[in-house]
Amino acid sequence: MKKISNLGTAIILLLSLFSCMEEGSQMPAGEFERGILILNEGAFGANDGEVYHYDPNLGTIKTNIFESKNGRPFAGLLQDLVASEGRLYLIANTGKVEVVDPKDFANRGAVTSGLDISRSLVTANQKIYISDWGPYDANFNSPNSYIAVVNQLDGGSVNKKIAVSSRPEGMFVEGNQLLIACSAAKKLDVVSLNTEQLLKSVDILGRPSRFFESGGRLYLYARDGGNVYFHEINRSSGDIAKTVKVNLPLSTSNFALTDNGEVLIITSTGWPDYNDAVARVDINDGQVLNSSVYTGSGLYGIGFHKERSEIYLTDNNGFQGNGTVIILDREGIQKKTFVAGRGPSGFKFNLN
């Protein structure tokens, strides 16, 4: 009995040791996996887009992190930043995609040829699908838009181009279907991921730009000169299940989802006055709760940090030098500002 008791004690000690080893073996977060990534679009012609990192707890900023980690400039106009499959994809609308490790921004690969005016991407079935306007025609229209397919997650060659409606923007993977917002055509395109063929094009009110989820529902954001539209998508068929119309003149395609079923939308009079504001809108009934949560000039990008209940805005400062990041509380009261890169246009929020 004493031997059995000693054996049981030894087993318990070993299990405790292995448990401690397992807990202690968890990898610490990488340098850029916490905090906030700031997308700086860059200036047309200069192609000086870059990414900054901001730590809201320490108040520290690291600039040009792609160049500092890879020894070369990004060299493009940064359009989007997508995290997927343990990778971070930097999409330039100048026709390339850089793939980096989200922990340290070290380069893993790229797509540097075969693209024209790339806008965003998703991954599915171990492939990359890149939305691209295609080349301009003589009248600067985009009749030959496509989704570029790359067969490796770390980039490489464009293996196929799927023709879609004019000017595809954001995309969403739902089951074996790829949903695509085609802004110029005012259509929702649906592509089969099994056959990589266009299944259908659905007419949309407004110019669609981006998908988002709220309350377990999938929406497509669209707008025109006087209204914003929240199109709820039937996840099975890819059709429009319901549309909420919001009377919001001067709306832009720049919006952010909050943590309570509301959307923050930048409105702008445009050139030459640029009287800009942030409107707060209810998703469910389309009510404009506040048309001017914050006002300014040159408001360009917006995000909402759910853990900190803060609104993040960018001011492009007319692309004359560097832009500015403006941090507000959830009611729109300014808390802090700091200098960003050229043309700051968006954020990616990580855990803090």
CSV table of C-alpha atoms in Angstrom, one decimal:
chain,number,residue,atom,x,y,z
A,1,MET,CA,0.0,0.0,0.0
A,2,LYS,CA,2.9,2.3,0.8
A,3,LYS,CA,4.4,1.7,-2.6
A,4,ILE,CA,1.1,2.4,-4.3
A,5,SER,CA,0.7,5.6,-2.3
A,6,ASN,CA,4.2,6.7,-3.3
A,7,LEU,CA,3.5,5.9,-6.9
A,8,GLY,CA,0.3,7.9,-6.9
A,9,THR,CA,2.2,10.9,-5.4
A,10,ALA,CA,4.9,10.6,-8.0
A,11,ILE,CA,2.3,10.6,-10.8
A,12,ILE,CA,0.5,13.7,-9.4
A,13,LEU,CA,3.9,15.5,-9.2
A,14,LEU,CA,4.7,14.6,-12.8
A,15,LEU,CA,1.3,15.7,-14.0
A,16,SER,CA,1.8,19.0,-12.1
A,17,LEU,CA,5.2,19.4,-13.6
A,18,PHE,CA,4.0,18.8,-17.2
A,19,SER,CA,1.1,21.2,-16.6
A,20,CYS,CA,3.5,23.9,-15.5
A,21,MET,CA,5.8,23.2,-18.4
A,22,GLU,CA,2.8,23.4,-20.8
A,23,GLU,CA,1.6,26.7,-19.4
A,24,GLY,CA,5.1,28.1,-19.3
A,25,SER,CA,5.7,27.1,-22.9
A,26,GLN,CA,3.2,29.5,-24.3
A,27,MET,CA,4.9,31.8,-26.8
A,28,PRO,CA,4.9,35.5,-25.7
A,29,ALA,CA,3.2,37.9,-28.1
A,30,GLY,CA,5.4,39.3,-30.9
A,31,GLU,CA,6.6,42.9,-31.1
A,32,PHE,CA,3.7,44.0,-33.2
A,33,GLU,CA,1.0,41.5,-32.2
A,34,ARG,CA,-0.2,43.9,-29.4
A,35,GLY,CA,-1.1,47.6,-29.8
A,36,ILE,CA,-2.4,49.3,-32.9
A,37,LEU,CA,-1.2,49.2,-36.5
A,38,ILE,CA,-1.7,52.4,-38.4
A,39,LEU,CA,-2.1,52.3,-42.2
A,40,ASN,CA,-0.4,55.2,-43.9
A,41,GLU,CA,-1.5,55.2,-47.5
A,42,GLY,CA,1.3,57.4,-48.8
A,43,ALA,CA,1.2,60.1,-51.5
A,44,PHE,CA,0.3,59.5,-55.2
A,45,GLY,CA,3.5,59.5,-57.2
A,46,ALA,CA,5.8,59.2,-54.2
A,47,ASN,CA,4.5,55.7,-53.4
A,48,ASP,CA,5.6,56.1,-49.8
A,49,GLY,CA,3.0,54.1,-48.0
A,50,GLU,CA,4.0,52.5,-44.6
A,51,VAL,CA,2.8,51.1,-41.4
A,52,TYR,CA,3.3,52.6,-37.9
A,53,HIS,CA,2.8,50.8,-34.6
A,54,TYR,CA,1.2,52.6,-31.6
A,55,ASP,CA,1.2,51.2,-28.0
A,56,PRO,CA,-1.7,52.9,-26.2
A,57,ASN,CA,-0.6,51.7,-22.8
A,58,LEU,CA,2.9,53.2,-23.1
A,59,GLY,CA,2.1,55.9,-25.6
A,60,THR,CA,5.0,54.9,-27.8
A,61,ILE,CA,5.1,55.0,-31.6
A,62,LYS,CA,7.3,53.0,-34.0
A,63,THR,CA,7.5,54.4,-37.5
A,64,ASN,CA,8.1,52.8,-40.9
A,65,ILE,CA,8.1,49.3,-39.4
A,66,PHE,CA,8.1,47.5,-42.8
A,67,GLU,CA,11.2,49.3,-43.9
A,68,SER,CA,12.9,49.0,-40.5
A,69,LYS,CA,12.4,45.2,-40.4
A,70,ASN,CA,13.1,44.4,-44.0
A,71,GLY,CA,15.8,46.9,-45.0
A,72,ARG,CA,13.8,48.4,-47.9
A,73,PRO,CA,10.8,50.7,-48.3
A,74,PHE,CA,7.3,49.3,-48.9
A,75,ALA,CA,7.3,51.3,-52.1
A,76,GLY,CA,3.6,51.5,-52.8
A,77,LEU,CA,0.3,53.1,-52.0
A,78,LEU,CA,-1.0,51.1,-49.1
A,79,GLN,CA,-4.7,50.3,-49.6
A,80,ASP,CA,-5.5,47.6,-47.1
A,81,LEU,CA,-4.0,45.4,-44.3
A,82,VAL,CA,-5.5,41.9,-43.8
A,83,ALA,CA,-4.6,39.4,-41.1
A,84,SER,CA,-5.2,35.8,-42.2
A,85,GLU,CA,-3.7,32.3,-41.8
A,86,GLY,CA,-1.0,33.5,-39.4
A,87,ARG,CA,0.1,36.1,-41.9
A,88,LEU,CA,-0.3,39.8,-42.4
A,89,TYR,CA,-1.0,41.0,-46.0
A,90,LEU,CA,-0.1,44.6,-47.0
A,91,ILE,CA,-2.1,45.4,-50.2
A,92,ALA,CA,-0.9,48.3,-52.4
A,93,ASN,CA,-3.3,49.7,-55.0
A,94,THR,CA,-0.2,50.2,-57.1
A,95,GLY,CA,-0.3,46.5,-58.0
A,96,LYS,CA,1.5,44.4,-55.4
A,97,VAL,CA,1.0,42.5,-52.1
A,98,GLU,CA,3.6,42.1,-49.4
A,99,VAL,CA,3.3,39.2,-46.9
A,100,VAL,CA,4.8,39.6,-43.5
A,101,ASP,CA,5.0,37.7,-40.2
A,102,PRO,CA,2.6,39.6,-37.8
A,103,LYS,CA,5.0,39.1,-34.9
A,104,ASP,CA,7.9,41.0,-36.2
A,105,PHE,CA,6.9,42.2,-39.7
A,106,ALA,CA,9.7,40.1,-41.3
A,107,ASN,CA,8.9,39.5,-45.0
A,108,ARG,CA,7.5,36.0,-46.0
A,109,GLY,CA,6.8,36.6,-49.6
A,110,ALA,CA,5.0,38.9,-52.1
A,111,VAL,CA,2.9,39.2,-55.2
A,112,THR,CA,4.8,41.7,-57.4
A,113,SER,CA,3.5,41.0,-60.9
A,114,GLY,CA,0.3,40.2,-62.6
A,115,LEU,CA,-1.8,42.8,-60.7
A,116,ASP,CA,-3.0,46.3,-61.8
A,117,ILE,CA,-5.0,48.2,-59.2
A,118,SER,CA,-5.3,45.8,-56.2
A,119,ARG,CA,-7.7,46.7,-53.5
A,120,SER,CA,-8.1,44.0,-50.9
A,121,LEU,CA,-7.8,40.2,-50.4
A,122,VAL,CA,-9.1,37.2,-48.6
A,123,THR,CA,-7.7,33.7,-48.2
A,124,ALA,CA,-9.5,30.4,-48.7
A,125,ASN,CA,-8.5,26.8,-49.5
A,126,GLN,CA,-4.8,27.7,-48.9
A,127,LYS,CA,-5.1,30.3,-51.7
A,128,ILE,CA,-5.1,34.1,-51.9
A,129,TYR,CA,-7.9,35.9,-53.7
A,130,ILE,CA,-7.1,39.6,-54.5
A,131,SER,CA,-9.7,42.1,-55.7
A,132,ASP,CA,-8.4,44.2,-58.6
A,133,TRP,CA,-9.9,47.0,-60.7
A,134,GLY,CA,-7.9,45.9,-63.7
A,135,PRO,CA,-6.4,48.5,-66.1
A,136,TYR,CA,-8.1,51.7,-66.9
A,137,ASP,CA,-9.6,52.2,-70.3
A,138,ALA,CA,-9.3,55.5,-72.3
A,139,ASN,CA,-12.0,57.1,-70.2
A,140,PHE,CA,-10.6,55.9,-66.9
A,141,ASN,CA,-13.3,53.3,-66.5
A,142,SER,CA,-12.6,49.7,-65.3
A,143,PRO,CA,-14.3,47.3,-67.7
A,144,ASN,CA,-11.8,44.5,-67.1
A,145,SER,CA,-11.9,44.0,-63.3
A,146,TYR,CA,-11.0,40.7,-61.8
A,147,ILE,CA,-10.2,38.6,-58.8
A,148,ALA,CA,-6.6,37.4,-59.0
A,149,VAL,CA,-5.9,33.9,-57.6
A,150,VAL,CA,-2.5,33.0,-56.1
A,151,ASN,CA,-2.1,29.4,-55.2
A,152,GLN,CA,0.4,29.9,-52.2
A,153,LEU,CA,-0.4,31.8,-49.0
A,154,ASP,CA,3.1,33.4,-49.0
A,155,GLY,CA,2.5,34.9,-52.4
A,156,GLY,CA,4.1,34.1,-55.8
A,157,SER,CA,2.6,34.2,-59.3
A,158,VAL,CA,-1.0,35.0,-60.2
A,159,ASN,CA,-2.3,31.7,-61.4
A,160,LYS,CA,-5.7,32.8,-62.6
A,161,LYS,CA,-8.0,35.8,-63.0
A,162,ILE,CA,-11.7,35.6,-62.5
A,163,ALA,CA,-13.6,38.2,-64.4
A,164,VAL,CA,-16.1,40.2,-62.2
A,165,SER,CA,-18.2,43.3,-62.3
A,166,SER,CA,-16.5,46.7,-62.4
A,167,ARG,CA,-14.2,47.8,-59.5
A,168,PRO,CA,-14.3,45.1,-56.8
A,169,GLU,CA,-13.5,46.2,-53.3
A,170,GLY,CA,-14.1,44.2,-50.1
A,171,MET,CA,-14.7,40.5,-50.1
A,172,PHE,CA,-16.1,37.9,-47.7
A,173,VAL,CA,-15.8,34.1,-47.6
A,174,GLU,CA,-19.1,32.4,-46.7
A,175,GLY,CA,-18.9,28.6,-47.0
A,176,ASN,CA,-17.8,27.7,-50.5
A,177,GLN,CA,-18.8,31.1,-51.9
A,178,LEU,CA,-16.7,34.3,-52.3
A,179,LEU,CA,-18.9,37.4,-51.9
A,180,ILE,CA,-17.5,40.5,-53.7
A,181,ALA,CA,-18.6,44.2,-53.4
A,182,CYS,CA,-18.3,45.8,-56.9
A,183,SER,CA,-18.5,49.5,-56.4
A,184,ALA,CA,-18.7,51.0,-59.9
A,185,ALA,CA,-21.1,48.3,-61.1
A,186,LYS,CA,-23.3,48.6,-58.0
A,187,LYS,CA,-23.4,44.8,-57.7
A,188,LEU,CA,-22.8,42.0,-55.3
A,189,ASP,CA,-20.9,39.3,-57.2
A,190,VAL,CA,-20.9,35.7,-56.0
A,191,VAL,CA,-18.0,33.4,-57.0
A,192,SER,CA,-17.9,29.6,-56.4
A,193,LEU,CA,-14.7,28.7,-54.6
A,194,ASN,CA,-15.1,25.2,-55.8
A,195,THR,CA,-15.1,26.1,-59.5
A,196,GLU,CA,-13.6,29.6,-59.3
A,197,GLN,CA,-16.4,30.8,-61.6
A,198,LEU,CA,-18.8,33.7,-61.3
A,199,LEU,CA,-22.2,32.4,-60.2
A,200,LYS,CA,-24.2,35.5,-60.2
A,201,SER,CA,-24.3,39.3,-59.9
A,202,VAL,CA,-26.9,40.9,-57.7
A,203,ASP,CA,-28.0,44.6,-58.2
A,204,ILE,CA,-27.3,46.8,-55.2
A,205,LEU,CA,-28.7,50.1,-54.0
A,206,GLY,CA,-25.7,52.4,-53.7
A,207,ARG,CA,-22.0,51.8,-54.3
A,208,PRO,CA,-21.0,48.8,-52.2
A,209,SER,CA,-17.6,48.8,-50.6
A,210,ARG,CA,-17.1,46.5,-47.5
A,211,PHE,CA,-18.7,43.6,-45.6
A,212,PHE,CA,-19.1,43.6,-41.8
A,213,GLU,CA,-20.7,41.4,-39.2
A,214,SER,CA,-22.9,42.6,-36.3
A,215,GLY,CA,-25.1,40.5,-34.0
A,216,GLY,CA,-24.4,37.4,-35.9
A,217,ARG,CA,-25.6,38.9,-39.2
A,218,LEU,CA,-23.6,39.7,-42.3
A,219,TYR,CA,-24.0,43.2,-43.9
A,220,LEU,CA,-22.7,44.9,-47.0
A,221,TYR,CA,-22.1,48.7,-46.6
A,222,ALA,CA,-23.1,50.8,-49.6
A,223,ARG,CA,-23.8,54.5,-50.3
A,224,ASP,CA,-24.9,57.1,-52.8
A,225,GLY,CA,-25.1,60.9,-52.8
A,226,GLY,CA,-27.8,61.1,-50.1
A,227,ASN,CA,-28.0,57.8,-48.4
A,228,VAL,CA,-26.2,54.9,-46.7
A,229,TYR,CA,-27.5,51.3,-47.1
A,230,PHE,CA,-26.9,48.4,-44.8
A,231,HIS,CA,-27.7,45.4,-47.0
A,232,GLU,CA,-28.2,42.2,-44.9
A,233,ILE,CA,-26.9,39.2,-46.8
A,234,ASN,CA,-28.6,35.8,-46.8
A,235,ARG,CA,-25.5,33.7,-45.9
A,236,SER,CA,-26.9,30.6,-47.7
A,237,SER,CA,-27.8,32.1,-51.1
A,238,GLY,CA,-25.7,35.2,-51.2
A,239,ASP,CA,-28.8,37.3,-51.9
A,240,ILE,CA,-30.0,40.5,-50.2
A,241,ALA,CA,-32.3,39.5,-47.3
A,242,LYS,CA,-33.1,43.1,-46.1
A,243,THR,CA,-31.9,46.6,-46.6
A,244,VAL,CA,-31.8,49.4,-44.0
A,245,LYS,CA,-31.7,52.8,-45.7
A,246,VAL,CA,-30.1,55.7,-43.8
A,247,ASN,CA,-30.7,59.3,-44.9
A,248,LEU,CA,-27.1,60.6,-44.6
A,249,PRO,CA,-25.9,63.1,-47.2
A,250,LEU,CA,-22.2,63.5,-47.9
A,251,SER,CA,-21.4,60.0,-46.5
A,252,THR,CA,-18.1,58.4,-47.4
A,253,SER,CA,-16.9,54.8,-47.6
A,254,ASN,CA,-15.0,55.2,-44.4
A,255,PHE,CA,-16.8,53.7,-41.4
A,256,ALA,CA,-16.2,51.7,-38.2
A,257,LEU,CA,-18.4,49.3,-36.2
A,258,THR,CA,-18.7,50.0,-32.5
A,259,ASP,CA,-19.4,47.5,-29.7
A,260,ASN,CA,-23.2,48.2,-29.4
A,261,GLY,CA,-24.8,47.8,-32.8
A,262,GLU,CA,-23.9,51.3,-34.1
A,263,VAL,CA,-21.7,52.5,-37.0
A,264,LEU,CA,-19.5,55.6,-37.1
A,265,ILE,CA,-19.4,57.1,-40.6
A,266,ILE,CA,-17.3,59.9,-41.9
A,267,THR,CA,-19.2,62.5,-43.9
A,268,SER,CA,-17.5,65.2,-46.0
A,269,THR,CA,-18.3,68.1,-48.3
A,270,GLY,CA,-15.2,67.3,-50.3
A,271,TRP,CA,-13.0,69.8,-52.1
A,272,PRO,CA,-12.4,72.7,-51.6
A,273,ASP,CA,-14.0,73.2,-48.1
A,274,TYR,CA,-13.7,69.7,-46.6
A,275,ASN,CA,-16.2,70.3,-43.8
A,276,ASP,CA,-16.0,66.8,-42.3
A,277,ALA,CA,-17.8,65.1,-39.5
A,278,VAL,CA,-18.4,61.7,-37.8
A,279,ALA,CA,-22.0,60.5,-37.7
A,280,ARG,CA,-23.3,57.8,-35.4
A,281,VAL,CA,-25.9,55.5,-36.9
A,282,ASP,CA,-28.1,52.6,-35.6
A,283,ILE,CA,-27.7,49.6,-37.8
A,284,ASN,CA,-31.1,48.1,-37.0
A,285,ASP,CA,-33.4,51.0,-37.8
A,286,GLY,CA,-31.1,53.3,-39.8
A,287,GLN,CA,-31.6,56.2,-37.3
A,288,VAL,CA,-28.9,58.9,-37.3
A,289,LEU,CA,-28.3,59.2,-33.6
A,290,ASN,CA,-25.8,62.1,-34.0
A,291,SER,CA,-24.7,63.6,-37.3
A,292,SER,CA,-21.7,65.3,-35.8
A,293,VAL,CA,-20.0,63.3,-33.0
A,294,TYR,CA,-16.9,65.1,-34.1
A,295,THR,CA,-16.1,67.7,-36.8
A,296,GLY,CA,-12.9,68.6,-38.6
A,297,SER,CA,-11.2,69.0,-41.9
A,298,GLY,CA,-9.4,66.3,-43.9
A,299,LEU,CA,-10.9,63.4,-41.8
A,300,TYR,CA,-9.7,60.3,-43.8
A,301,GLY,CA,-9.7,57.1,-41.7
A,302,ILE,CA,-11.7,55.8,-38.7
A,303,GLY,CA,-11.7,52.9,-36.3
A,304,PHE,CA,-13.2,51.9,-33.0
A,305,HIS,CA,-11.1,50.2,-30.2
A,306,LYS,CA,-13.6,48.0,-28.5
A,307,GLU,CA,-11.4,47.1,-25.5
A,308,ARG,CA,-10.7,50.8,-24.8
A,309,SER,CA,-14.0,52.3,-25.9
A,310,GLU,CA,-12.1,54.8,-28.0
A,311,ILE,CA,-12.7,56.3,-31.5
A,312,TYR,CA,-9.6,56.6,-33.7
A,313,LEU,CA,-9.6,59.2,-36.5
A,314,THR,CA,-7.0,60.3,-39.0
A,315,ASP,CA,-6.5,63.7,-40.6
A,316,ASN,CA,-4.6,63.5,-43.9
A,317,ASN,CA,-3.6,67.2,-43.6
A,318,GLY,CA,-4.1,67.6,-47.4
A,319,PHE,CA,-1.3,65.1,-48.0
A,320,GLN,CA,1.1,68.0,-47.3
A,321,GLY,CA,3.6,66.2,-45.1
A,322,ASN,CA,2.6,63.8,-42.4
A,323,GLY,CA,-1.0,63.2,-41.2
A,324,THR,CA,-2.4,63.1,-37.7
A,325,VAL,CA,-4.1,60.5,-35.5
A,326,ILE,CA,-6.9,61.8,-33.3
A,327,ILE,CA,-8.1,59.7,-30.3
A,328,LEU,CA,-11.6,60.4,-28.9
A,329,ASP,CA,-13.6,58.8,-26.2
A,330,ARG,CA,-16.8,57.1,-27.3
A,331,GLU,CA,-18.8,60.3,-27.0
A,332,GLY,CA,-16.4,62.2,-29.3
A,333,ILE,CA,-14.4,64.2,-26.7
A,334,GLN,CA,-10.8,64.5,-27.9
A,335,LYS,CA,-8.2,62.8,-25.7
A,336,LYS,CA,-5.0,62.8,-27.6
A,337,THR,CA,-3.4,63.5,-31.0
A,338,PHE,CA,-0.1,62.4,-32.5
A,339,VAL,CA,1.8,62.5,-35.8
A,340,ALA,CA,1.3,59.6,-38.2
A,341,GLY,CA,2.8,59.0,-41.7
A,342,ARG,CA,1.7,60.3,-45.1
A,343,GLY,CA,-2.1,59.9,-45.7
A,344,PRO,CA,-3.1,57.8,-42.6
A,345,SER,CA,-6.2,55.9,-43.7
A,346,GLY,CA,-7.0,53.1,-41.2
A,347,PHE,CA,-6.2,51.0,-38.2
A,348,LYS,CA,-5.8,47.4,-37.2
A,349,PHE,CA,-6.5,46.8,-33.5
A,350,ASN,CA,-4.7,44.0,-31.6
A,351,LEU,CA,-5.1,42.9,-28.0
A,352,ASN,CA,-3.5,45.0,-25.3
